[in-house]
Each structure stands twice: as C-alpha cells, then as structure tokens.
Short mmCIF file of C-alpha atoms and ligand atoms in Angstrom, two decimals:
data_model
loop_
_atom_site.label_atom_id
_atom_site.label_comp_id
_atom_site.label_asym_id
_atom_site.label_seq_id
_atom_site.Cartn_x
_atom_site.Cartn_y
_atom_site.Cartn_z
CA MET A 1 35.53 -1.69 17.24
CA GLU A 2 37.77 -4.42 18.61
CA ASN A 3 35.61 -7.22 19.84
CA HIS A 4 37.17 -9.68 22.30
CA THR A 5 34.28 -12.25 22.34
CA PRO A 6 34.68 -14.51 19.33
CA ILE A 7 31.59 -14.19 16.80
CA VAL A 8 30.65 -16.83 14.27
CA PHE A 9 27.98 -15.79 12.04
CA TYR A 10 25.93 -18.39 9.97
CA THR A 11 24.39 -16.53 6.90
CA ASN A 12 23.73 -16.73 3.27
CA ARG A 13 24.39 -13.57 1.48
CA ASN A 14 21.40 -13.95 -0.62
CA CYS A 15 19.17 -13.70 2.50
CA PRO A 16 17.51 -10.14 2.97
CA TRP A 17 17.16 -11.20 6.84
CA ALA A 18 20.81 -12.31 7.13
CA HIS A 19 21.84 -9.00 5.30
CA ARG A 20 20.42 -7.15 8.24
CA ALA A 21 22.92 -8.64 10.53
CA HIS A 22 25.89 -8.22 7.94
CA ILE A 23 24.79 -4.49 7.99
CA ALA A 24 25.11 -4.32 11.87
CA LEU A 25 28.30 -6.13 12.01
CA ALA A 26 29.73 -3.82 9.30
CA GLU A 27 28.57 -0.56 10.89
CA LEU A 28 29.74 -1.61 14.35
CA GLU A 29 33.13 -2.88 12.78
CA LEU A 30 32.99 -6.05 14.61
CA ARG A 31 35.16 -9.07 13.53
CA TYR A 32 33.58 -12.51 12.83
CA LYS A 33 33.92 -15.75 11.14
CA GLU A 34 31.22 -16.18 8.45
CA ILE A 35 29.84 -19.62 7.66
CA HIS A 36 27.72 -20.06 4.69
CA ILE A 37 24.43 -22.13 5.17
CA ASP A 38 23.01 -23.23 1.84
CA TYR A 39 19.16 -23.30 2.50
CA SER A 40 18.26 -24.92 -0.84
CA VAL A 41 19.32 -28.39 0.69
CA PRO A 42 18.35 -29.88 4.04
CA ARG A 43 20.30 -28.47 6.97
CA THR A 44 22.94 -30.51 8.66
CA HIS A 45 22.20 -31.97 12.12
CA GLU A 46 24.88 -29.61 13.34
CA TYR A 47 23.22 -26.61 12.18
CA LEU A 48 19.83 -27.66 13.44
CA GLN A 49 21.34 -27.99 16.91
CA ILE A 50 22.39 -24.33 16.62
CA ASN A 51 19.05 -23.27 15.20
CA PRO A 52 15.99 -25.64 15.27
CA ARG A 53 14.35 -23.67 12.84
CA GLY A 54 17.01 -24.20 10.31
CA GLN A 55 17.08 -20.51 9.19
CA VAL A 56 19.67 -17.88 8.63
CA PRO A 57 20.94 -15.83 10.34
CA THR A 58 22.12 -17.33 13.43
CA LEU A 59 24.93 -15.60 15.59
CA VAL A 60 27.23 -17.49 18.09
CA TYR A 61 28.55 -15.10 20.46
CA GLY A 62 31.12 -16.74 22.59
CA THR A 63 28.91 -19.42 23.96
CA HIS A 64 25.62 -17.92 23.48
CA ILE A 65 23.55 -18.48 20.47
CA ILE A 66 21.29 -15.59 19.10
CA ARG A 67 18.61 -16.20 16.47
CA GLU A 68 16.36 -14.01 14.42
CA SER A 69 17.62 -11.11 12.25
CA ALA A 70 16.14 -8.07 14.30
CA ILE A 71 17.24 -9.81 17.49
CA VAL A 72 20.78 -10.43 16.24
CA ALA A 73 20.92 -6.68 14.97
CA GLN A 74 19.80 -5.43 18.39
CA PHE A 75 22.02 -7.69 20.29
CA LEU A 76 25.07 -6.65 18.16
CA ALA A 77 24.23 -2.88 18.98
CA ASP A 78 23.68 -3.91 22.71
CA SER A 79 26.99 -5.88 22.82
CA VAL A 80 29.13 -2.67 22.45
CA PRO A 81 29.69 0.20 24.91
CA SER A 82 27.82 2.98 22.66
CA THR A 83 26.76 3.18 18.99
CA HIS A 84 25.11 5.42 16.90
CA LEU A 85 22.75 2.54 15.82
CA THR A 86 20.50 2.93 18.81
CA PRO A 87 21.24 5.63 21.38
CA ARG A 88 20.73 4.16 24.77
CA THR A 89 20.89 6.90 27.46
CA GLY A 90 18.05 7.31 29.90
CA GLU A 91 17.06 10.87 28.32
CA ALA A 92 13.52 11.03 27.17
CA LYS A 93 14.69 12.44 23.80
CA TYR A 94 16.67 9.22 23.00
CA ALA A 95 13.72 7.20 24.19
CA VAL A 96 11.52 8.95 21.72
CA MET A 97 14.03 8.25 19.01
CA ARG A 98 14.12 4.69 19.60
CA ALA A 99 10.20 4.54 19.58
CA GLN A 100 10.20 6.43 16.35
CA MET A 101 12.64 4.03 14.75
CA ALA A 102 10.75 0.98 15.94
CA TYR A 103 7.46 2.42 14.66
CA PHE A 104 9.09 3.14 11.17
CA VAL A 105 10.33 -0.45 10.95
CA GLU A 106 7.01 -1.78 12.20
CA THR A 107 5.32 0.34 9.38
CA TYR A 108 7.52 -0.94 6.77
CA PHE A 109 7.08 -4.41 7.38
CA THR A 110 3.40 -4.48 8.19
CA ARG A 111 2.19 -2.02 5.44
CA VAL A 112 4.58 -2.02 2.63
CA ASN A 113 6.87 -4.98 2.53
CA LYS A 114 3.86 -7.30 2.76
CA TYR A 115 3.71 -7.06 -0.74
CA TYR A 116 7.25 -8.02 -1.55
CA TYR A 117 6.97 -11.92 -1.15
CA PRO A 118 3.59 -12.00 -2.81
CA ALA A 119 4.97 -9.97 -5.74
CA ILE A 120 7.69 -12.63 -6.28
CA ALA A 121 5.25 -15.59 -6.10
CA ALA A 122 2.53 -14.08 -8.14
CA GLN A 123 0.98 -16.50 -10.45
CA THR A 124 1.02 -14.17 -13.44
CA ASP A 125 3.11 -10.99 -14.49
CA ASP A 126 -0.35 -8.90 -14.47
CA GLU A 127 -0.78 -10.06 -10.76
CA ALA A 128 2.78 -9.15 -9.85
CA ASP A 129 2.36 -5.75 -11.55
CA ALA A 130 -0.74 -5.05 -9.42
CA LEU A 131 0.94 -5.96 -6.26
CA GLY A 132 3.77 -3.71 -7.18
CA VAL A 133 1.32 -0.91 -7.56
CA GLN A 134 0.03 -1.62 -4.01
CA PHE A 135 3.57 -1.55 -2.73
CA ASN A 136 4.12 1.71 -4.55
CA ASP A 137 0.92 3.32 -3.10
CA ALA A 138 2.00 2.17 0.51
CA VAL A 139 5.23 3.71 0.10
CA CYS A 140 3.71 6.97 -0.68
CA THR A 141 1.16 6.93 2.08
CA GLU A 142 2.97 5.10 4.76
CA MET A 143 6.74 5.76 4.41
CA GLU A 144 6.94 9.20 2.88
CA PRO A 145 5.38 11.09 5.81
CA LEU A 146 7.82 9.12 8.20
CA LEU A 147 10.85 10.42 6.15
CA GLN A 148 10.25 14.01 5.99
CA ASP A 149 13.28 14.90 8.16
CA ALA A 150 15.66 12.24 6.94
CA GLY A 151 18.90 13.79 5.87
CA PRO A 152 20.32 11.56 4.76
CA PHE A 153 19.37 8.85 7.20
CA PHE A 154 16.32 8.39 9.47
CA GLY A 155 15.47 11.32 11.79
CA GLY A 156 18.32 13.37 10.26
CA SER A 157 20.86 11.00 11.23
CA LYS A 158 24.25 11.42 9.26
CA GLN A 159 24.94 7.71 9.93
CA LEU A 160 22.92 4.57 9.63
CA THR A 161 20.73 3.89 12.51
CA MET A 162 18.77 0.90 13.34
CA ALA A 163 15.79 2.10 11.13
CA GLU A 164 18.03 1.54 8.33
CA VAL A 165 19.79 -1.82 9.50
CA LEU A 166 16.43 -3.48 9.73
CA THR A 167 14.90 -2.07 6.33
CA ALA A 168 17.90 -1.45 3.89
CA SER A 169 18.52 -5.17 2.68
CA PHE A 170 14.78 -4.80 1.19
CA ILE A 171 15.28 -1.32 0.03
CA ILE A 172 18.23 -2.12 -2.14
CA ARG A 173 16.47 -5.19 -3.50
CA ILE A 174 13.17 -3.34 -4.39
CA PHE A 175 15.37 -0.53 -6.20
CA THR A 176 17.60 -3.08 -8.01
CA LEU A 177 15.72 -6.38 -8.66
CA PRO A 178 13.09 -4.73 -11.11
CA THR A 179 15.96 -3.38 -13.11
CA VAL A 180 17.64 -6.70 -14.00
CA GLU A 181 16.95 -8.83 -17.15
CA ASN A 182 13.92 -11.40 -16.60
CA PRO A 183 13.20 -9.31 -13.39
CA PRO A 184 11.79 -11.22 -10.49
CA LEU A 185 10.14 -8.14 -9.04
CA PRO A 186 7.83 -5.85 -11.20
CA MET A 187 8.96 -2.39 -12.16
CA THR A 188 5.57 -1.00 -10.96
CA MET A 189 7.01 -1.00 -7.58
CA LEU A 190 9.15 1.79 -8.51
CA SER A 191 7.01 3.95 -10.86
CA ASP A 192 7.34 7.70 -10.38
CA LEU A 193 8.72 7.49 -6.70
CA LYS A 194 11.22 10.11 -7.40
CA THR A 195 8.38 12.52 -7.66
CA THR A 196 5.61 10.84 -5.73
CA ALA A 197 7.62 9.97 -2.57
CA PRO A 198 10.74 12.24 -2.97
CA CYS A 199 11.99 11.84 0.92
CA PHE A 200 11.66 8.18 0.45
CA TYR A 201 13.50 8.17 -2.69
CA LYS A 202 16.45 10.17 -1.57
CA TRP A 203 16.73 8.28 1.78
CA ALA A 204 16.64 4.89 -0.45
CA GLN A 205 19.46 6.35 -2.75
CA ALA A 206 21.59 7.23 0.46
CA ILE A 207 21.03 3.59 1.88
CA MET A 208 21.88 2.11 -1.43
CA ALA A 209 25.20 4.15 -1.80
CA HIS A 210 26.35 3.16 1.78
CA PRO A 211 29.25 0.44 1.72
CA SER A 212 27.80 -1.33 5.08
CA VAL A 213 24.55 -2.03 2.76
CA ASN A 214 26.07 -2.65 -0.62
CA GLY A 215 29.26 -4.20 0.48
CA ILE A 216 27.86 -7.78 0.65
CA TYR A 217 24.93 -7.39 -1.88
CA ASN A 218 25.10 -9.60 -4.68
CA LEU A 219 22.47 -8.63 -7.20
CA GLU A 220 22.61 -11.35 -9.68
CA GLY A 221 22.90 -13.98 -6.94
CA CYS A 222 19.60 -12.63 -5.45
CA ALA A 223 17.96 -12.28 -8.78
CA GLY A 224 18.81 -15.75 -9.73
CA GLU A 225 17.37 -17.15 -6.35
CA MET A 226 14.16 -14.98 -6.72
CA ARG A 227 13.55 -16.25 -10.23
CA GLU A 228 13.79 -19.89 -9.06
CA ARG A 229 11.30 -18.84 -6.25
CA ARG A 230 8.97 -17.52 -8.87
CA ALA A 231 9.11 -20.43 -11.14
CA LYS A 232 8.36 -22.77 -8.39
CA ALA A 233 5.46 -20.79 -7.28
CA ARG A 234 3.89 -20.73 -10.87
CA GLY A 235 4.68 -24.59 -10.99
CA LEU A 236 7.31 -24.36 -13.75
CA VAL A 237 9.86 -26.42 -12.07
N1 GSH B 1 12.41 -14.36 10.70
C1 GSH B 1 13.60 -14.70 10.29
C2 GSH B 1 13.59 -15.04 8.86
C3 GSH B 1 14.76 -15.82 8.32
C4 GSH B 1 14.43 -16.51 7.09
O1 GSH B 1 13.32 -16.49 6.44
N2 GSH B 1 15.61 -16.77 6.47
C5 GSH B 1 15.50 -17.69 5.26
C6 GSH B 1 16.42 -17.41 4.14
S1 GSH B 1 16.00 -15.71 3.61
C7 GSH B 1 15.83 -19.26 5.68
O2 GSH B 1 16.81 -19.43 6.41
N3 GSH B 1 15.01 -20.10 4.86
C8 GSH B 1 15.45 -21.58 5.00
C9 GSH B 1 14.22 -22.18 5.77
O3 GSH B 1 13.22 -21.42 6.15
O4 GSH B 1 14.45 -23.30 5.75
C10 GSH B 1 14.85 -13.71 10.70
O5 GSH B 1 14.27 -12.44 10.62
O6 GSH B 1 15.75 -13.98 11.07
#
C-alpha cells in the first residue's frame, strides 16, 4: 500500500511490543523510516520529547505522535482505507469478529502471558520451570478453546488478523527462546503442546512461518537481552 504521509518509526527489534508494530507495518505494506532506540542507556532529551515514557515503540505519522504498541497497531490499520487486519464495516458480523479478536488478545495477556516476564525473572531454574508449567496449563485451558476454528489464523482467516498482530511477537518468542543454548525461558512452557493444545500449536506454527512475523525477528539478539534480564533479576550482574 502506497502511503503518502511520512512515517517515522522509533523501535528496537528486540522488543516484543515494538515487534507488534513491525508486523502491522509489514502486513499493511507501509513505507517508513526506522530509528533504533537503545533502551539499555538513558533516553535522549529528543526522544523523551517524543515519548515522555521513554519506551518503544513510538510512531510519528506526519505531525502526529502515536504511542503504545496496541494503539500504534490499531492506528496503522485505521490509517488505510481497508484492511484484512480489522474489518470495519457497520455489519454486525464484523462487529462480532472484532469483539472476538479483542477478547482473544485480552485472554492471552491477562491469563497466559502473565507468566512470561516472571519466568524470565525467576530467582531459580526450578521457579522458572514451575512458571512454565503454569503458562502451559493456561494455554490449554484459555487459548485452545478460542482457536478451534483457526485455519490457519484467527477465526479461519487466511491472512493475519489483529489477533495475531498483537500476540505473534510473544508466540514466536515462547516457541524459540526455550530451545536456544542457555535458554532464558523454560522448556516447560512448551511441553506436549502439540498434543494437549493442537489448535494452538498449529496456529503458532503458521504464525512463526509468516514473513511479516519472522522477518525482523532476531532470536540471538532477543535471547542475549533476556539472559541479561535474568542475570540482573538473580543479582548476578
Ligand atoms: N505498554 C508498552 C510497553 C512497551 C515497552 O515496555 N517497551 C520496552 C522495551 S520491550 C521499553 O521501551 N523499555 C524501556 C523503558 O521502559 O525505559 C507498549 O505496549 O508499547
């Protein structure tokens, strides 16, 4: 899609929240200028003027500043005349689809992903493993029932939807980070999901194979940053 309004995107490719916006930009085929923000050091005065929270992502759209990843992703979808990410006619069936996507995303973040950061910051490997088991259980009880008609994407969509835009950056991390050397996430997160949560598992594979999701993902970069986060949490650095 040819955009006429210039977009400047402040991001860090290790950040799962910024990754949401990368996915939306890729799906919508929008052109943009990317500016890397290093959040391991204090933010510049210039960046704090753009985003007083100092966080990524931030999007500058013409003269407008848009902050917070979910808002950025929805803004991008709303900035084009029509998109597969969020249908927006007045028809009730589309209103229902949007409500279902929103509920799915809400469920993932309030019931499942709540174990993600604690698993990284756990004080011991045993504690991390236990949080991984809780994550795994929550996938089976909370996510699996909502993905029965996925095929391959949410609600049977053949293309990514806003449900994937807002969750995929975490899905790719939970399936890949437990598999690296010195893993910063526990393998218990993934145990048996292929059989215990087959719809979730298939949906996750489709997500990870999608170029809008994996195109900017740097597994080693993310793993390194998360190992540092864990070492800090355990008082090792
Ligand atoms: N709720 C925010 C979270 C963004 C966020 O936590 N970004 C992190 C990087 S993953 C960040 O900028 N951290 C730097 C800081 O908080 O100072 C969003 O969804 O945009």
